[in-house]
Short mmCIF file of C-alpha atoms in Angstrom, two decimals:
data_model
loop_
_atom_site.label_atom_id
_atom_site.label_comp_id
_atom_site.label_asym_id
_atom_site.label_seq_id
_atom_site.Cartn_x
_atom_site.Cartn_y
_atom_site.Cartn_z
CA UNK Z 22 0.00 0.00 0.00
CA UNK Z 23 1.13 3.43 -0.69
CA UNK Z 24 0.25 6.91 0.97
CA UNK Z 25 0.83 9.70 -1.16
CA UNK Z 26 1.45 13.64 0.24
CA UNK Z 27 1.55 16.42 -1.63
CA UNK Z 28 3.19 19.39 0.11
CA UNK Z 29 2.61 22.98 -1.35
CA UNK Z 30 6.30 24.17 -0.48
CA UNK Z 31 9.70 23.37 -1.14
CA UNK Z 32 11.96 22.77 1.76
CA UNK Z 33 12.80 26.00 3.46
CA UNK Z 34 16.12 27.25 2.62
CA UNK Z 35 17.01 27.48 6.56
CA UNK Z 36 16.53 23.55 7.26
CA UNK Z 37 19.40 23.05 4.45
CA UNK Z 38 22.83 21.41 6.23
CA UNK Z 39 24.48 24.24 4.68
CA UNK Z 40 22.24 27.20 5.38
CA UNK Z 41 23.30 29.26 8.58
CA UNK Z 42 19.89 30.47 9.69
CA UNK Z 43 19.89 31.75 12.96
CA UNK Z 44 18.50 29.20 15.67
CA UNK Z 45 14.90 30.70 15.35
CA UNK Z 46 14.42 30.56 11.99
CA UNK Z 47 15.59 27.01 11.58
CA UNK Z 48 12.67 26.31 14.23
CA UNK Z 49 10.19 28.32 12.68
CA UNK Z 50 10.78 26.87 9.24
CA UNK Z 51 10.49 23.03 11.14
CA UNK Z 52 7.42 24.12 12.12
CA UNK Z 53 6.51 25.21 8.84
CA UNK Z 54 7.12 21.95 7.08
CA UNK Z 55 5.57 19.64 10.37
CA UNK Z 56 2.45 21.69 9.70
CA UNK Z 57 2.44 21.15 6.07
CA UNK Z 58 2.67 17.71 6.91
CA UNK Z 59 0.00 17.22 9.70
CA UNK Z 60 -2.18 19.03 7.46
CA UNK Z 61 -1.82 16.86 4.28
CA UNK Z 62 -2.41 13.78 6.41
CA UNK Z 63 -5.41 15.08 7.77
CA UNK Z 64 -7.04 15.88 4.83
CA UNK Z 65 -6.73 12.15 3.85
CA UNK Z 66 -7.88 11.15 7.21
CA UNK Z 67 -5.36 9.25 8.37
CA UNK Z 68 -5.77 9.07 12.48
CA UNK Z 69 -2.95 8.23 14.87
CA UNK Z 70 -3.26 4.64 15.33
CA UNK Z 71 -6.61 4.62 14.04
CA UNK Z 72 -6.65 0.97 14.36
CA UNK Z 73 -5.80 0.99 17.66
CA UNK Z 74 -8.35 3.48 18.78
CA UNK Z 75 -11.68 2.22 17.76
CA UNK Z 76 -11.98 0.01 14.62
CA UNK Z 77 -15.43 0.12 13.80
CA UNK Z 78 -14.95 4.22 13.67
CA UNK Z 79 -12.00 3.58 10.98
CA UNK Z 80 -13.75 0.84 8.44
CA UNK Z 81 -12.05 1.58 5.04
CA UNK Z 82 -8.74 3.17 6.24
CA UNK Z 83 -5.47 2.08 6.34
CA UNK Z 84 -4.13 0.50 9.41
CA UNK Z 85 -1.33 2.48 11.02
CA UNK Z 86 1.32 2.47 12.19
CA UNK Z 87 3.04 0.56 9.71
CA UNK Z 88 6.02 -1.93 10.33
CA UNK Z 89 8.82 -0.50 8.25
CA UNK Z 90 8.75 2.11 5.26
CA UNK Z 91 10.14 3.43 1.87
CA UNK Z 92 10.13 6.94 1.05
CA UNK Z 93 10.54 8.34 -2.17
CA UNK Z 94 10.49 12.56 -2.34
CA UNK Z 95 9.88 14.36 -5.78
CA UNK Z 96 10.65 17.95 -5.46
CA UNK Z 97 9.31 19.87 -8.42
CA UNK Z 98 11.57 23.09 -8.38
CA UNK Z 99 10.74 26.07 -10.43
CA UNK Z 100 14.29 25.54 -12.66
CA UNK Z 101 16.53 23.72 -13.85
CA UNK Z 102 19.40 24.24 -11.63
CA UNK Z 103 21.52 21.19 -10.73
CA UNK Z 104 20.35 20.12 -6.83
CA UNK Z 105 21.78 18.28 -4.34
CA UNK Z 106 19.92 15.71 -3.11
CA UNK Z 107 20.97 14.34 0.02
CA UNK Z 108 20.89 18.48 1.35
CA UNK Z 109 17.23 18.11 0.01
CA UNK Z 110 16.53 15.03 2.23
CA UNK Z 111 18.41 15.85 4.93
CA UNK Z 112 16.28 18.88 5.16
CA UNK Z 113 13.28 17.36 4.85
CA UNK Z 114 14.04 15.57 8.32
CA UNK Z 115 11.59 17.87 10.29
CA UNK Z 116 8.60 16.49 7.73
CA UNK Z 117 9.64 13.05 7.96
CA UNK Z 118 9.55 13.02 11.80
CA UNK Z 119 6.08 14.59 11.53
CA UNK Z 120 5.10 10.98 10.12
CA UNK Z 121 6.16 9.52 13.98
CA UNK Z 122 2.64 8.89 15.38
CA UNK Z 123 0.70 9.00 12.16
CA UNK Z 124 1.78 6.67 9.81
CA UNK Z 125 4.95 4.96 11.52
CA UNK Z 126 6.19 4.37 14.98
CA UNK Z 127 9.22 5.94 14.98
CA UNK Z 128 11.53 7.34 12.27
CA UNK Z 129 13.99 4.16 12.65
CA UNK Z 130 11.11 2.70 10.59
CA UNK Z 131 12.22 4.16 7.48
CA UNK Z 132 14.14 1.31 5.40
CA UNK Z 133 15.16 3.68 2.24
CA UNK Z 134 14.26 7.11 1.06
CA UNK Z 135 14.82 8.58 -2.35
CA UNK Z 136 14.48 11.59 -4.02
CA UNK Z 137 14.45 12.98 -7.67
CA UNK Z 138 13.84 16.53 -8.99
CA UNK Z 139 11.44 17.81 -11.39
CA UNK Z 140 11.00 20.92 -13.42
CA UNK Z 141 7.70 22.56 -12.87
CA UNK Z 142 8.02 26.17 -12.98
CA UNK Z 143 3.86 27.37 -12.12
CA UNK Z 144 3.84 25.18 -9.29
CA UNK Z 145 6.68 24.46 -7.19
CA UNK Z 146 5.59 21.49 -4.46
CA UNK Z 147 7.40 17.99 -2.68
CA UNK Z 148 5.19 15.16 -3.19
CA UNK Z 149 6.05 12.59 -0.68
CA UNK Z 150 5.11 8.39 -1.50
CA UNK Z 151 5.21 6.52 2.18
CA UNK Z 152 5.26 2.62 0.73
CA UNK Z 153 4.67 0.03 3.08
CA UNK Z 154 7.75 -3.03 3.55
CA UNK Z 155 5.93 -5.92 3.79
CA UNK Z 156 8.72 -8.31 5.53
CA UNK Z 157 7.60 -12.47 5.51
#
């Protein structure tokens, strides 16, 4: 099964490994993107735990937490400049945590992320595809 989040921002500048943001404005923009986040899982009504909770209230949604994780991150970015991507997933750590209670247990439960770039110049956005490992 696969849970798909569409994001209306890039990563803030300030949650880059190489950006020197002053100590408030990193935490701002972490709050920024764990918003973002929240949000787009609300809107597809996924509960914390919603299985443990109350199952007859959650017929017809996914069961979460799940075991173990893949992660793939598509960043459309208004240009064509050449990106690094492990600065683009490393600062999309404050988003990725904001999946700890939602749709995994803890971010240890993330077996492989990767990310790609596209060009998309009128809208700018990071979709985010949370794939469930099944393990036998």
């Amino acid at each position: 099964m696969t849970l798909t989040i569409t994001l209306p921002i890039l990563p803030p500048r300030e949650l880059s490994s190489n950006a020197r943001a002053y100590r408030y404005a990193k935490s701002e923009a972490q709050r920024e993107l764990k918003t973002h986040v929240i949000a787009a899982l609300s809107q597809q009504s996924v509960w914390p735990y919603a299985a443990e909770i109350d199952e007859t209230m959650y017929v017809g949604y996914p069961a979460f937490p799940w075991a173990k994780v893949k992660v793939k991150l598509t960043f459309y970015v208004p240009d064509a400049r050449r990106r690094d991507k492990d600065n683009y997933i490393a600062s999309m750590k404050a988003g990725l945590d904001a999946l700890q209670g939602r749709v995994i247990k803890d971010d240890r439960d993330i077996v492989g992320i990767e990310a790609e770039f596209i060009k998309d110049k009128a809208n700018p956005r990071t979709v985010m595809e949370i794939e469930e490992v099944k393990h036998d």
